Short mmCIF file of C-alpha atoms and ligand atoms in Angstrom, two decimals:
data_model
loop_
_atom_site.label_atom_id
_atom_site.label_comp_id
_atom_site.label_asym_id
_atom_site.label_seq_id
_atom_site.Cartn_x
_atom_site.Cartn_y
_atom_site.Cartn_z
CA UNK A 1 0.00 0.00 0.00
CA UNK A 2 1.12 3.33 -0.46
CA UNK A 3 2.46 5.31 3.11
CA UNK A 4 0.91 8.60 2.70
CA UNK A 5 2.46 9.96 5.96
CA UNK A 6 6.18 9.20 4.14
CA UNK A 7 7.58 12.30 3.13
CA UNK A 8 11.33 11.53 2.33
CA UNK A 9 13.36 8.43 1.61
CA UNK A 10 16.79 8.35 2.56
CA UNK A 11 19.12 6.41 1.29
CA UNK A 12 22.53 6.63 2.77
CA UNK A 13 25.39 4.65 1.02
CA UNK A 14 27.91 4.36 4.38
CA UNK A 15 26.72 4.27 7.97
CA UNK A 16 28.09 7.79 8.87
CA UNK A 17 25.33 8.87 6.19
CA UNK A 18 22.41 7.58 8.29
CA UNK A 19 20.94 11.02 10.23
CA UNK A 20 20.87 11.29 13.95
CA UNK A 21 17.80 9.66 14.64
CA UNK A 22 14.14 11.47 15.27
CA UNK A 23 11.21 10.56 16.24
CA UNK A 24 8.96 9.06 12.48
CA UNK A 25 11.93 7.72 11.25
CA UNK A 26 12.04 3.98 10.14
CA UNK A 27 14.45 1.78 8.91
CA UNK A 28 13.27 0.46 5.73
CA UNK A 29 14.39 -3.51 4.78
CA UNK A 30 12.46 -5.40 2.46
CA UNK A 31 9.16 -3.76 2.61
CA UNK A 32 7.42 -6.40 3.16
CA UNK A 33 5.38 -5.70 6.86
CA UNK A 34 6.29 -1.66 6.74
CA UNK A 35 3.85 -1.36 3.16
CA UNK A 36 1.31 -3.88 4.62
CA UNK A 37 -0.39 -1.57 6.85
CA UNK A 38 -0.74 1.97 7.63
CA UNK A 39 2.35 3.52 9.38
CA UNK A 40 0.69 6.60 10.74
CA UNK A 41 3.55 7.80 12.87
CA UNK A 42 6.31 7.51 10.23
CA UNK A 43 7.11 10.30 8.03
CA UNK A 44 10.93 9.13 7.04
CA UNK A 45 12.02 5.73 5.62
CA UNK A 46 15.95 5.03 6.00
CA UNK A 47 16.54 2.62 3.30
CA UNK A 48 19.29 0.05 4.15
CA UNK A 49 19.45 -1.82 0.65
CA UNK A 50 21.72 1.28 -0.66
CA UNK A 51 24.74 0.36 2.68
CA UNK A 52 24.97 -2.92 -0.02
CA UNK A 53 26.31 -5.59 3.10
CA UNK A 54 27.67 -8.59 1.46
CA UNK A 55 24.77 -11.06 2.34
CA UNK A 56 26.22 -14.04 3.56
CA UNK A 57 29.99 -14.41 5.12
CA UNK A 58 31.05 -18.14 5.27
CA UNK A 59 34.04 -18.58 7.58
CA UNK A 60 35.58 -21.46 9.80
CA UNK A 61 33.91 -19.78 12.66
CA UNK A 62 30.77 -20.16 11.29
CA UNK A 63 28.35 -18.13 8.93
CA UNK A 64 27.54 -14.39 9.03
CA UNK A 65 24.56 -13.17 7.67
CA UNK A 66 23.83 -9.72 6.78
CA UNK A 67 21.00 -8.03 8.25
CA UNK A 68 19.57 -7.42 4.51
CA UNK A 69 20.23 -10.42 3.51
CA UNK A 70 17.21 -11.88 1.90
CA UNK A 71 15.35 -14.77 2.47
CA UNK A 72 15.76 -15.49 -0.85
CA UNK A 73 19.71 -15.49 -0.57
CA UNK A 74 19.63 -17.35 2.84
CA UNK A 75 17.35 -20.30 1.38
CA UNK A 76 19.94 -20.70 -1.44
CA UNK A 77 23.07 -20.99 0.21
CA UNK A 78 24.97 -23.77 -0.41
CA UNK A 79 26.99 -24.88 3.07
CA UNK A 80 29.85 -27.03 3.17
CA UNK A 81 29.44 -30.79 3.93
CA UNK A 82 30.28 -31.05 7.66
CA UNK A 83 27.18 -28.34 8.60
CA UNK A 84 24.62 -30.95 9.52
CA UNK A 85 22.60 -28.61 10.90
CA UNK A 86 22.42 -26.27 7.62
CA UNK A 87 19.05 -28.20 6.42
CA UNK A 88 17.95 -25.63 9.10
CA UNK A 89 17.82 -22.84 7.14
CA UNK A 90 15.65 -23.58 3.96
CA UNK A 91 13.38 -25.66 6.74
CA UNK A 92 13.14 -21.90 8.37
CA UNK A 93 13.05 -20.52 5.23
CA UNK A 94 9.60 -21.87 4.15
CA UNK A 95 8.24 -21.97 7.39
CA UNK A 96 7.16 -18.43 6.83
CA UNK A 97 3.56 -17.05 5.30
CA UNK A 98 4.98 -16.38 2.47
CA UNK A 99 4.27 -15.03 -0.96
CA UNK A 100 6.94 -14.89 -4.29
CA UNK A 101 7.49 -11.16 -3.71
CA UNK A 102 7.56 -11.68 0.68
CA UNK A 103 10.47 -14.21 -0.48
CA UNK A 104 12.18 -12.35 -2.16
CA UNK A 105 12.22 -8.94 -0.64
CA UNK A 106 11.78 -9.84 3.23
CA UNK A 107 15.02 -9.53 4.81
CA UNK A 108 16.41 -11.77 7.32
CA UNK A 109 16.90 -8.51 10.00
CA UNK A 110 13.91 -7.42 9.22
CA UNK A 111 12.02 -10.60 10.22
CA UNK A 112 13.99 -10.56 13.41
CA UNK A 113 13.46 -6.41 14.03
CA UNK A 114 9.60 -7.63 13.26
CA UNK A 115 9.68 -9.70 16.59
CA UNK A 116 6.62 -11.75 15.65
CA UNK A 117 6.67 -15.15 17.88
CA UNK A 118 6.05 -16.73 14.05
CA UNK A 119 9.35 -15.22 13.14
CA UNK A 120 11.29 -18.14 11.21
CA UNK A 121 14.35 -16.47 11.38
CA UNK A 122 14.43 -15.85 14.86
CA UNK A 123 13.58 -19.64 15.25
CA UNK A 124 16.48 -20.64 12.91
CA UNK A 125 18.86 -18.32 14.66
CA UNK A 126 18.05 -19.26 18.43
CA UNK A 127 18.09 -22.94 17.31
CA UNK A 128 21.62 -22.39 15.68
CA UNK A 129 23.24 -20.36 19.18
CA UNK A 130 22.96 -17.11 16.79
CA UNK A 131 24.45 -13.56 18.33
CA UNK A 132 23.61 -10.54 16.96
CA UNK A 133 25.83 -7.94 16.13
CA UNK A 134 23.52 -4.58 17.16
CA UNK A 135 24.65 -0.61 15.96
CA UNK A 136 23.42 1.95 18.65
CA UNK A 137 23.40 5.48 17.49
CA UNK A 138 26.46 7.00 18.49
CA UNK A 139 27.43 4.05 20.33
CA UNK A 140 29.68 0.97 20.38
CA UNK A 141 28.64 -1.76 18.41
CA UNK A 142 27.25 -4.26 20.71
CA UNK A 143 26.36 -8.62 21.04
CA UNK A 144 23.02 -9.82 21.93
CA UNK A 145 22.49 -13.64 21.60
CA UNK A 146 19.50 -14.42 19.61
CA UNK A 147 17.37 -15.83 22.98
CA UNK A 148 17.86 -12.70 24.47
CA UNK A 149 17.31 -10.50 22.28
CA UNK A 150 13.11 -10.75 21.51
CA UNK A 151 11.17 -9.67 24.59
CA UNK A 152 7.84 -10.63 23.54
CA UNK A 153 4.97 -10.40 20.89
CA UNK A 154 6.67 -7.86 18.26
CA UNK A 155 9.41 -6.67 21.13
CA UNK A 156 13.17 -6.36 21.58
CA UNK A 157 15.65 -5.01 23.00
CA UNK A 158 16.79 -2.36 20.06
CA UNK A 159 17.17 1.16 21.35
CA UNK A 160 15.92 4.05 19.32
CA UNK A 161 17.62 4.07 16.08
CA UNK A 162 19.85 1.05 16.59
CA UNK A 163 20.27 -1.01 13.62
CA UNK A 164 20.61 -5.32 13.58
CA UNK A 165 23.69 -5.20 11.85
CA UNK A 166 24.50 -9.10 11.11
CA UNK A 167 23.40 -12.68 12.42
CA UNK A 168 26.38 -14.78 13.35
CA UNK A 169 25.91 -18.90 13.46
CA UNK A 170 28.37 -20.52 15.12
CA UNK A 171 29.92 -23.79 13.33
CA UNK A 172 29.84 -25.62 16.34
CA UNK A 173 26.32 -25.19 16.32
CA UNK A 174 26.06 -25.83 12.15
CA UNK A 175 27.94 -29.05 13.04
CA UNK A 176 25.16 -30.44 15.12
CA UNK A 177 22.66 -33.01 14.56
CA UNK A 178 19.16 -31.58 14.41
CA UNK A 179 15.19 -32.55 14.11
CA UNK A 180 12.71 -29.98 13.18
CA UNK A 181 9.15 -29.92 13.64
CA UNK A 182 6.66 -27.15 12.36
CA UNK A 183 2.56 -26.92 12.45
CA UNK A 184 0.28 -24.64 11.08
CA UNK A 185 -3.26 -24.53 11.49
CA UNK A 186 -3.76 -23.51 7.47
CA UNK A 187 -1.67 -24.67 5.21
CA UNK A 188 1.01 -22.59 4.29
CA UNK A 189 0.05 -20.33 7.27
CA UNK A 190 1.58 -18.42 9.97
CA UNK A 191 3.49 -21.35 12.40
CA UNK A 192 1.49 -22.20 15.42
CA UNK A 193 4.13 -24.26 16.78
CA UNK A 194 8.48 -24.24 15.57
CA UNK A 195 10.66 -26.61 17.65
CA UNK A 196 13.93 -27.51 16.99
CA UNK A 197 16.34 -29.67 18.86
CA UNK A 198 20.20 -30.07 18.18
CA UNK A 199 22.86 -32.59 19.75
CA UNK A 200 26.24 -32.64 19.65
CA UNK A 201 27.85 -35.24 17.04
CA UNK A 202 29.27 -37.13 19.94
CA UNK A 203 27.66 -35.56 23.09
CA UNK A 204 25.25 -36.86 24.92
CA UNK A 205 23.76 -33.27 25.15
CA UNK A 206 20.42 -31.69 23.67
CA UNK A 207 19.06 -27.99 23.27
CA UNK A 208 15.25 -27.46 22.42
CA UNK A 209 14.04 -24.55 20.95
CA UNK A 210 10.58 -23.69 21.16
CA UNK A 211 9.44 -20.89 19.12
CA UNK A 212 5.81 -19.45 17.51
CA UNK A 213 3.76 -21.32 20.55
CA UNK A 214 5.09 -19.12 22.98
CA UNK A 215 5.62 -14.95 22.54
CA UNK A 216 9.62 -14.76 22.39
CA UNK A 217 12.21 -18.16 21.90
CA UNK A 218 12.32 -20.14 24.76
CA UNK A 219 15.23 -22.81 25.15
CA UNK A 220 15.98 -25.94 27.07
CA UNK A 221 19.50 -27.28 27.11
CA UNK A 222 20.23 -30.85 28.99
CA UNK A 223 23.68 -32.43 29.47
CA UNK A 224 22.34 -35.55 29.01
CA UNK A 225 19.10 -36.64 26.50
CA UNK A 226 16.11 -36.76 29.34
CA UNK A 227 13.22 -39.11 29.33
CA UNK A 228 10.40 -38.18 28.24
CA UNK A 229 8.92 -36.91 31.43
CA UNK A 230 11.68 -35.48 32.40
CA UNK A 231 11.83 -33.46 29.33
CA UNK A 232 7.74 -32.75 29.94
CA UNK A 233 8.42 -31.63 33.23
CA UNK A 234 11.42 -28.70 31.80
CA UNK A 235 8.63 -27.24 29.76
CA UNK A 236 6.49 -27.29 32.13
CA UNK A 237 8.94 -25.42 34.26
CA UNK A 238 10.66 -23.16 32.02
CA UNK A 239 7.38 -21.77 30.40
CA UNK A 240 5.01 -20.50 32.13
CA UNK A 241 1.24 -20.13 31.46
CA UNK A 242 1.24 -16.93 30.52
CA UNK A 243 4.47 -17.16 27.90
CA UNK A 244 2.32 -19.62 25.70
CA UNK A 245 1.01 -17.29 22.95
CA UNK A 246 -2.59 -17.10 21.92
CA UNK A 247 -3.44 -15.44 18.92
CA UNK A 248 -5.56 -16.23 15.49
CA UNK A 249 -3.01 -18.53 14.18
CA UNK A 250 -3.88 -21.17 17.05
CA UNK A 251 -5.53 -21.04 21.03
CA UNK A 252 -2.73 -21.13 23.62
CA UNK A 253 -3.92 -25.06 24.69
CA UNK A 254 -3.42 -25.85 21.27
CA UNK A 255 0.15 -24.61 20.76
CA UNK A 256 1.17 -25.93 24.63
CA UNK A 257 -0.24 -29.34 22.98
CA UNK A 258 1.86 -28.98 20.02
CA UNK A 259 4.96 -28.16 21.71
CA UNK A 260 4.57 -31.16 24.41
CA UNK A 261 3.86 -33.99 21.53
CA UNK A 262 7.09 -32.23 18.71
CA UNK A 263 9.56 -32.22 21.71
CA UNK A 264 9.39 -35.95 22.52
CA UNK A 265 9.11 -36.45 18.72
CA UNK A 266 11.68 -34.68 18.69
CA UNK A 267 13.60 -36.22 21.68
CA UNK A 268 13.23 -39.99 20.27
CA UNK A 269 14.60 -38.72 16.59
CA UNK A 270 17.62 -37.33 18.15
CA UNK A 271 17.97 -40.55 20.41
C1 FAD B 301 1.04 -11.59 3.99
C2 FAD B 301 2.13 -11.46 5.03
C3 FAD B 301 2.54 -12.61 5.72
C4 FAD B 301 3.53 -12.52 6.71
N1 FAD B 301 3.89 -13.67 7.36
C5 FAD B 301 4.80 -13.60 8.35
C6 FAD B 301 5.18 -14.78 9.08
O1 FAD B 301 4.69 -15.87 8.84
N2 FAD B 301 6.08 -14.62 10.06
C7 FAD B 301 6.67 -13.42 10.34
O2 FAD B 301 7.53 -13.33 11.23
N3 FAD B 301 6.34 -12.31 9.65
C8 FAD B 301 5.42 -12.35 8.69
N4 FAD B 301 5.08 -11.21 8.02
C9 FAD B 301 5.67 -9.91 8.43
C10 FAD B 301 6.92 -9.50 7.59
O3 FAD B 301 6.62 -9.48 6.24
C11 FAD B 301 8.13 -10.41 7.82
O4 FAD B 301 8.43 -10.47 9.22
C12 FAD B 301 9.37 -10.00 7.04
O5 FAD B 301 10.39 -10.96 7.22
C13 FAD B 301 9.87 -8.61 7.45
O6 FAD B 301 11.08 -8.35 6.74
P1 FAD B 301 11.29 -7.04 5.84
O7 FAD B 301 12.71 -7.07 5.39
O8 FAD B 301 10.29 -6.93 4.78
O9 FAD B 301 11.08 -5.92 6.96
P2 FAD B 301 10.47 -4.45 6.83
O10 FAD B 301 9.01 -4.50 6.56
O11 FAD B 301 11.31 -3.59 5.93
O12 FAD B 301 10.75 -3.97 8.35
C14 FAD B 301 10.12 -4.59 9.44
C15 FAD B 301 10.47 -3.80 10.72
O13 FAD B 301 11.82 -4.04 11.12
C16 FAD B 301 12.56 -2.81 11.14
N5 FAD B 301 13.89 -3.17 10.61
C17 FAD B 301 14.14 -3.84 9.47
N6 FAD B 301 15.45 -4.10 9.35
C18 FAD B 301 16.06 -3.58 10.45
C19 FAD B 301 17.40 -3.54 10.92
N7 FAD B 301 18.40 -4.14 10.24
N8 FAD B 301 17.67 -2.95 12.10
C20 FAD B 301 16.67 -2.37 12.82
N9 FAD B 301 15.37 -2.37 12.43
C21 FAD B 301 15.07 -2.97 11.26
C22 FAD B 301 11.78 -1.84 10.28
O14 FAD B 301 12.01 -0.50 10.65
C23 FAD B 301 10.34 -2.29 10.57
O15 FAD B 301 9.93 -1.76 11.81
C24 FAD B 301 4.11 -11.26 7.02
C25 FAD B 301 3.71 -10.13 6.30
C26 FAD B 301 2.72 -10.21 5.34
C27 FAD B 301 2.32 -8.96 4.60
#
């Protein structure tokens, strides 16, 4: 839709370019949730396509990935042999209600900045021990680790004007075995429920990430694979009533029910 209330469009080329920031500025990614609806209280777009990031650093530390990167980009990276876990990231890529054009503009940033608990790319980058490399205006650059960095429903932890600069995935994490397990209540609709676990190659160990049922990522990490009540009894503990998130896209019962009956599908895969 067109934003009537947008006046200007900036487009700096280097980060010194960006303006001090002011109140109805925005940062503009792909588009994709800023032109869906009215944005009454923004009267400046900051576009960040024109500070041209390389998309997607590959490195024996692991992989960077560029807050503009595009979904598009992610989904069609190619990652080297030993990254069990890289499967991850075209499973996250179409876990997302998505069109042609919401694949290929969104940004991966800007579906993290978006905070939605159906946020596939903040699923994919808690799963995978992401940090997050954050720009505060007039500030030093700072590290957030993907868990904490969503507070809740479409909350973080960005300051006015501070920009998600870059995703980093750990290849200790991209070595890991993994099982994935994803509902919707319409097909090809927003998630209701995204778990993930990972396990070591060789360790005993096992993290569980549950995302979309519950408002921000919440994990689980054992030392050693628990039984299956065990493992009922850490969600149980860890989330509490009110973090299970109730919304169109499925009842709060419903996604608690989903999350219970992935994780020990989840738990036997990985056994
Ligand atoms: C039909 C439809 C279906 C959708 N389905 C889903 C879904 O299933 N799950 C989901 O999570 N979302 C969904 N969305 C919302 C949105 O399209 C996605 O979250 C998308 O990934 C946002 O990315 P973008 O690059 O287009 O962000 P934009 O729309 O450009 O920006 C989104 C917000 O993030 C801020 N922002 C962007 N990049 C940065 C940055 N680097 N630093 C700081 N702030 C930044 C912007 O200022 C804005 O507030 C949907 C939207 C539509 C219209």
């Amino acid at each position: 839709m067109n934003l009537n209330t947008v006046t200007e469009v900036k487009r700096p080329t280097a980060t010194d370019e960006i303006p001090r920031w002011r109140e109805g500025y925005a940062y503009l990614a792909g588009g994709t949730w800023l032109f869906s609806t009215p944005q009454i209280a923004t009267h400046t777009l900051i576009d960040l396509e024109t500070l041209r990031w390389p998309a997607l650093k590959l490195s024996s530390d692991g992989l960077d990935i560029a807050a503009t990167c595009t979904i598009a980009e992610l989904e069609q990276f190619q990652a080297p042999a030993n990254w069990t876990a890289a499967p991850l990231l075209k499973l996250c890529c179409h876990a997302l209600l998505m069109s042609f054009k919401i694949y290929n503009a969104a940004t991966v940033g800007g579906n993290i900045c978006m905070s939605l608990p159906a946020g596939a790319m903040i699923s994919l980058a808690s799963a995978l021990e992401g940090v997050y490399t954050l720009w505060p205006q007039g500030g030093k650059p700072r590290k957030v680790s993907a868990l904490e960095f969503v507070t809740g429903n479409h909350m973080n932890v960005l300051g006015p004007g501070e920009l998600l600069r870059s995703i980093h995935l750990p290849a200790s994490a991209l070595e890991k075995r993994f099982a994935f397990r994803r509902n919707s209540l319409t097909h090809l609709g927003r998630s209701a429920a995204l778990i993930v676990g990972t396990r070591s190659q060789t360790g005993e160990d096992l993290l569980l990430t549950i995302t979309a049922s519950t408002a921000r990522p919440m994990q689980l990490g054992f030392d050693r694979l628990p039984s299956a009540g065990a493992l009922r009894r850490a969600i149980d503990a860890a989330v509490k009533d009110a973090d299970w998130f109730d919304d169109v896209h499925g009842s709060a019962p419903y996604k608690r029910h989903l999350t219970y009956y992935y994780a020990e599908q989840i738990r036997t895969e990985l056994a």
